[in-house]
C-alpha positions as a LaTeX table, in Angstrom:
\begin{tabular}{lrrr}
\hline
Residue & $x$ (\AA) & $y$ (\AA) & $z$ (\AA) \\
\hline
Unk1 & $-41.65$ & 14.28 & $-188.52$ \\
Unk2 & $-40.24$ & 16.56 & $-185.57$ \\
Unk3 & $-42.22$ & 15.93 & $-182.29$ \\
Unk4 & $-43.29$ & 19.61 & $-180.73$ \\
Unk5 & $-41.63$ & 20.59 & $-177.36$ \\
Unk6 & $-42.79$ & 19.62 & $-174.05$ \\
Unk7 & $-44.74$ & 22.02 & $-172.36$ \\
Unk8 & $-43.17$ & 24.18 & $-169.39$ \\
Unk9 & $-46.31$ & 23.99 & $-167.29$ \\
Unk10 & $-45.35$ & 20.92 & $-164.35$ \\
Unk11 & $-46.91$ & 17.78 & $-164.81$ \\
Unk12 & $-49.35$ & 17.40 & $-161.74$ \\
Unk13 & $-52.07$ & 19.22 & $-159.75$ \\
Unk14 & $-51.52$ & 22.73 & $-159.41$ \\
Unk15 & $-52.34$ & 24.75 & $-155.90$ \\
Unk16 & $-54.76$ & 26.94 & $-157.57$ \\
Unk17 & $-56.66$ & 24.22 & $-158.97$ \\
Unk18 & $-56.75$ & 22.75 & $-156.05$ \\
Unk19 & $-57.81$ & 25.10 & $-154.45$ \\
Unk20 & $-60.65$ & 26.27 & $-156.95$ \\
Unk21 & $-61.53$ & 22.93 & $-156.65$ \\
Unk22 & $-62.04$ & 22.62 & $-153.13$ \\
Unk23 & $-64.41$ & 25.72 & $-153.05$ \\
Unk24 & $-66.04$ & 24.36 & $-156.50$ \\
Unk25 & $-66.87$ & 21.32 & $-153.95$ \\
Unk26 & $-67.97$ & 23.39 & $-151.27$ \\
Unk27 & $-70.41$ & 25.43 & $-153.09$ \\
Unk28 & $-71.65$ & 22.35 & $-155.08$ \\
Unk29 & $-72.70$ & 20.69 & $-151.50$ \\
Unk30 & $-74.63$ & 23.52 & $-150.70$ \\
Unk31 & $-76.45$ & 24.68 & $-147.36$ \\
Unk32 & $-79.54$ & 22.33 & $-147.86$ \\
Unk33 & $-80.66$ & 21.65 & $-144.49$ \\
Unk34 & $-82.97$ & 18.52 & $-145.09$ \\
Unk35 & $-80.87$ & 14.92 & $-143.73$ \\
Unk36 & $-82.68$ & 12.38 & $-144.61$ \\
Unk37 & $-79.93$ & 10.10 & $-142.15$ \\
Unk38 & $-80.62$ & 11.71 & $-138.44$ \\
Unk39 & $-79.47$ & 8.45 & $-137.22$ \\
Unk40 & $-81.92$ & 8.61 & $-134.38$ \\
Unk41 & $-82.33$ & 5.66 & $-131.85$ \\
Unk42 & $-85.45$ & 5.72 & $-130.46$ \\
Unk43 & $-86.75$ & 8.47 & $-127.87$ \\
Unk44 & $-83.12$ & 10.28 & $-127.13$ \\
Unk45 & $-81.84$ & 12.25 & $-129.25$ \\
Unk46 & $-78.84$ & 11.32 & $-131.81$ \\
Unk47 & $-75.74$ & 12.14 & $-132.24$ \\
Unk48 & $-77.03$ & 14.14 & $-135.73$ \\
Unk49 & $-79.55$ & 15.98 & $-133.69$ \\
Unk50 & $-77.31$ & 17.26 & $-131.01$ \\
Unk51 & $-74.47$ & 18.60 & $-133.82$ \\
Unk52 & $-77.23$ & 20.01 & $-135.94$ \\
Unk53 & $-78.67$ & 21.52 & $-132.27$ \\
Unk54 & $-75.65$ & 22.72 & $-131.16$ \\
Unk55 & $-74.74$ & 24.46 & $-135.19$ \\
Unk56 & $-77.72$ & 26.09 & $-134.87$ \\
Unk57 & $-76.91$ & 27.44 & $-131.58$ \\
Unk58 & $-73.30$ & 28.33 & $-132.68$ \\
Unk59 & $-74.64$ & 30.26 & $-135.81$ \\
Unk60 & $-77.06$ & 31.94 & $-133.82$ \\
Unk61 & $-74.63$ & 33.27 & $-131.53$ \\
Unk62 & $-72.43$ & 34.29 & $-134.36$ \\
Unk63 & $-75.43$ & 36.17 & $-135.44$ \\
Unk64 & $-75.32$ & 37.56 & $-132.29$ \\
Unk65 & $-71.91$ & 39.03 & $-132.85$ \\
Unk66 & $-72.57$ & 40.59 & $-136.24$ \\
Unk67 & $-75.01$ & 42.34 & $-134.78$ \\
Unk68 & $-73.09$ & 43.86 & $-132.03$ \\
Unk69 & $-70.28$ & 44.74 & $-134.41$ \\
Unk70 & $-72.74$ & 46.64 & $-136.51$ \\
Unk71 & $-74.27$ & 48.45 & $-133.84$ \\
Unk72 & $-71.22$ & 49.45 & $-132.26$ \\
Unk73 & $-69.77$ & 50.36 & $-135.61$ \\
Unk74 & $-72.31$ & 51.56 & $-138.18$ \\
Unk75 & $-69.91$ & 51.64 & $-140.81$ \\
Unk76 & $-69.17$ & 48.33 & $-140.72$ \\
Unk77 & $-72.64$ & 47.55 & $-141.62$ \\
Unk78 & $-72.47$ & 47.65 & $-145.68$ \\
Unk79 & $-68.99$ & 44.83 & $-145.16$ \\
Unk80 & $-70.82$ & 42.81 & $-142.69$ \\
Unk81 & $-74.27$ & 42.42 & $-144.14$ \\
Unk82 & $-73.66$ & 39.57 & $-146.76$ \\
Unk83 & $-71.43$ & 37.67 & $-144.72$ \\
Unk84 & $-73.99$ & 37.94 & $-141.64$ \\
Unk85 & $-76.70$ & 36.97 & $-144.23$ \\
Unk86 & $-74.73$ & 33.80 & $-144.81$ \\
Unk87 & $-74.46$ & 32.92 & $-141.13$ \\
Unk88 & $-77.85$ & 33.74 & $-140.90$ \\
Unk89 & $-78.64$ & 30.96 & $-143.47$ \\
Unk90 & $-76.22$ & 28.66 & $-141.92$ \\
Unk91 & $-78.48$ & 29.06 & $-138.64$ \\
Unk92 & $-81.87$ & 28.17 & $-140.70$ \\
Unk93 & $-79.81$ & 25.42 & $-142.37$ \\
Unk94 & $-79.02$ & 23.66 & $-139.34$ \\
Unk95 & $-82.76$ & 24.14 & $-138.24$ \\
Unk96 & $-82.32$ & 26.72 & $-136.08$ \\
Unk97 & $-84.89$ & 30.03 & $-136.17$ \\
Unk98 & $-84.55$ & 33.32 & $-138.14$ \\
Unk99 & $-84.22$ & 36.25 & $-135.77$ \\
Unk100 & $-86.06$ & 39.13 & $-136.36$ \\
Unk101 & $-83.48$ & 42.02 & $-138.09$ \\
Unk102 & $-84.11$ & 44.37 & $-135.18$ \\
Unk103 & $-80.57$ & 45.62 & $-134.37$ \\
Unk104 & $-78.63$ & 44.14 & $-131.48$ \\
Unk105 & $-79.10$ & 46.51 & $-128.19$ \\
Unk106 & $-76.44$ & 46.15 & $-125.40$ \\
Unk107 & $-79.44$ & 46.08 & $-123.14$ \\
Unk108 & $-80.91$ & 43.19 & $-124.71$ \\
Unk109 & $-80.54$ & 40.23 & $-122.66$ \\
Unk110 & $-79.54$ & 36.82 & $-124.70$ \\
Unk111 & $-81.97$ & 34.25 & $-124.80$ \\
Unk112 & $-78.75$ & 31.40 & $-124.81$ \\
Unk113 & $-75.67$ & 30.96 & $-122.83$ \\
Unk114 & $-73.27$ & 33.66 & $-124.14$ \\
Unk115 & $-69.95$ & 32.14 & $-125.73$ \\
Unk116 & $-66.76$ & 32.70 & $-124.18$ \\
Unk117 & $-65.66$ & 34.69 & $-127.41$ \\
Unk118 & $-68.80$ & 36.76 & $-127.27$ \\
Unk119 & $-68.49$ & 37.97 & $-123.86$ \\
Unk120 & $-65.53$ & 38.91 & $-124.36$ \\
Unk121 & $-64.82$ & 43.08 & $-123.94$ \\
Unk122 & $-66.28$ & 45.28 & $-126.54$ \\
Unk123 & $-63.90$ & 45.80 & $-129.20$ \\
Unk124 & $-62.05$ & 49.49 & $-129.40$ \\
Unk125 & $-62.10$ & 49.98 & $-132.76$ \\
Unk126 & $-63.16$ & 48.69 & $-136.11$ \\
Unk127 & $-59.93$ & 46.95 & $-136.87$ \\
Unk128 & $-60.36$ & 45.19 & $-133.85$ \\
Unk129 & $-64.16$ & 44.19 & $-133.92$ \\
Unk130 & $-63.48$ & 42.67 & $-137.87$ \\
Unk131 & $-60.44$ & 40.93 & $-135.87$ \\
Unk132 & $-62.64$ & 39.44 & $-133.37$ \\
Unk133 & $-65.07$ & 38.48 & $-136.19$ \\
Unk134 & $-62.42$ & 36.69 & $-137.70$ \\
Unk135 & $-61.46$ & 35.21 & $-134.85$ \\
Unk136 & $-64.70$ & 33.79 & $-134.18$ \\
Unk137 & $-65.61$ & 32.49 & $-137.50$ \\
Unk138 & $-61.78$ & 30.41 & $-137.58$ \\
Unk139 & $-62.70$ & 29.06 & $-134.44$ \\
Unk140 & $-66.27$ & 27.83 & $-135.40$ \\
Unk141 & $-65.37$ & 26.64 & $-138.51$ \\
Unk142 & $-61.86$ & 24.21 & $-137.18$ \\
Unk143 & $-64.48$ & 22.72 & $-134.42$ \\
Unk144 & $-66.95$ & 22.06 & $-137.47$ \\
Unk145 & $-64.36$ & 20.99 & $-139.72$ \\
Unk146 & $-63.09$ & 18.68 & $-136.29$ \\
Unk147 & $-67.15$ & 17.08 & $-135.65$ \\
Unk148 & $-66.80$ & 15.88 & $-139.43$ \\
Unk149 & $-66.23$ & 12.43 & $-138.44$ \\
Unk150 & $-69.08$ & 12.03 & $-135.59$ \\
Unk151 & $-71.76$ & 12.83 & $-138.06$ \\
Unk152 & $-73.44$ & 10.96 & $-140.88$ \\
Unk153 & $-72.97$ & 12.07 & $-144.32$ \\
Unk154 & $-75.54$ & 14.14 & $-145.11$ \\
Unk155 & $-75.27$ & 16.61 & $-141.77$ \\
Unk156 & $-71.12$ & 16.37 & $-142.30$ \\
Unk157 & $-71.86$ & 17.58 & $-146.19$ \\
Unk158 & $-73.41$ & 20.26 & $-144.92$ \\
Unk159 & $-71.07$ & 21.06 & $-142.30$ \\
Unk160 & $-68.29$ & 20.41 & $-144.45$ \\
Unk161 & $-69.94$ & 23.69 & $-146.88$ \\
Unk162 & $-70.79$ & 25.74 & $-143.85$ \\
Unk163 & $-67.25$ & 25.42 & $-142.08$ \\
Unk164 & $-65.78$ & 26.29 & $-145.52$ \\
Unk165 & $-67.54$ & 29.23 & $-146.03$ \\
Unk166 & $-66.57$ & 30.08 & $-141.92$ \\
Unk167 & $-63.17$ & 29.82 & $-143.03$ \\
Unk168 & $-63.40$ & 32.23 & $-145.90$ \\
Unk169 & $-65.56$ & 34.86 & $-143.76$ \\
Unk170 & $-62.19$ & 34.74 & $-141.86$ \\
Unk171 & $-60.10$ & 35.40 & $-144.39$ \\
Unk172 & $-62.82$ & 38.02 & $-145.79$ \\
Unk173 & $-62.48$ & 39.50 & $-142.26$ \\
Unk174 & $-59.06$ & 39.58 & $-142.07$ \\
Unk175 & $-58.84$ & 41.26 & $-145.76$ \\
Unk176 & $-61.11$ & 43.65 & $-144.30$ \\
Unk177 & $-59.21$ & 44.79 & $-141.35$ \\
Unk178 & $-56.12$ & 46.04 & $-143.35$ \\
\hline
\end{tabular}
């Protein structure tokens, strides 16, 4: 009895795969916001609180920067939307507030510290502001990605998902701008 050829396909994992299965991972954590592990020690706050402070506060000023992107460029405002809708959710999953949806003013002053990024000068055109966007959500999502290991496991889960997703709103971004 003849055996039947090998197959061409390469033994081993495949990039793609990989890949689908790293996103397959990411979306299976989630952005549940309810840690059960806060670590806390007493009356000061924990480690877990201050990350899950400062996310909040880093999503919130990304939020920030949506908005002024879609002010300054109205036509941005049907790309942007959903991916400021998911930063928006990152915020509430990290326990931070919802802000209203009243449209970013330039006159507006900021309630927190402006980032360095955000202060930066107004962008000149729309290639540039989905550049800056881009920008913004890579850097967010490596220092995530790099505050993996001070957290417990159920905050760096849902880091893990939310620096993901940062990563692919940069690529989104980036897609965009051509």
């Amino acid at each position: 009895m003849p055996y039947p050829p090998p197959s061409r396909i390469p033994a081993g994992t495949r990039r793609r795969s990989l890949l689908a299965s790293a996103a397959g991972a990411a979306l299976l954590a989630g952005c549940s916001g309810g840690s059960q592990d806060s670590g806390s020690t007493g009356g000061s706050p924990s480690v877990a609180e201050k990350a899950r402070a400062r996310a909040a506060r880093d999503s919130a000023r990304l939020v920030e920067r949506y908005d002024a992107a879609i002010a300054a460029f109205p036509g941005l405002a049907e790309h942007l939307a959903p991916l400021r809708a998911e930063v928006v959710r990152h915020t509430e999953a990290f326990g931070g507030v919802r802000k209203t949806t009243k449209k970013a003013s330039p006159t507006t002053p900021s309630s927190a510290s402006p980032s360095p990024s955000a202060s930066a000068s107004a962008p000149a055109d729309e290639k540039d502001a989905l550049t800056g966007l881009a920008d913004a959500e890579r850097a967010l999502s490596d220092r995530r990605t790099a505050a993996l290991l001070e957290v417990p496991g159920e905050l760096a889960r849902l880091m893990a998902s939310v620096a993901a997703a940062g990563a692919v709103h940069a690529y989104l971004l980036t897609e965009g701008a051509r």
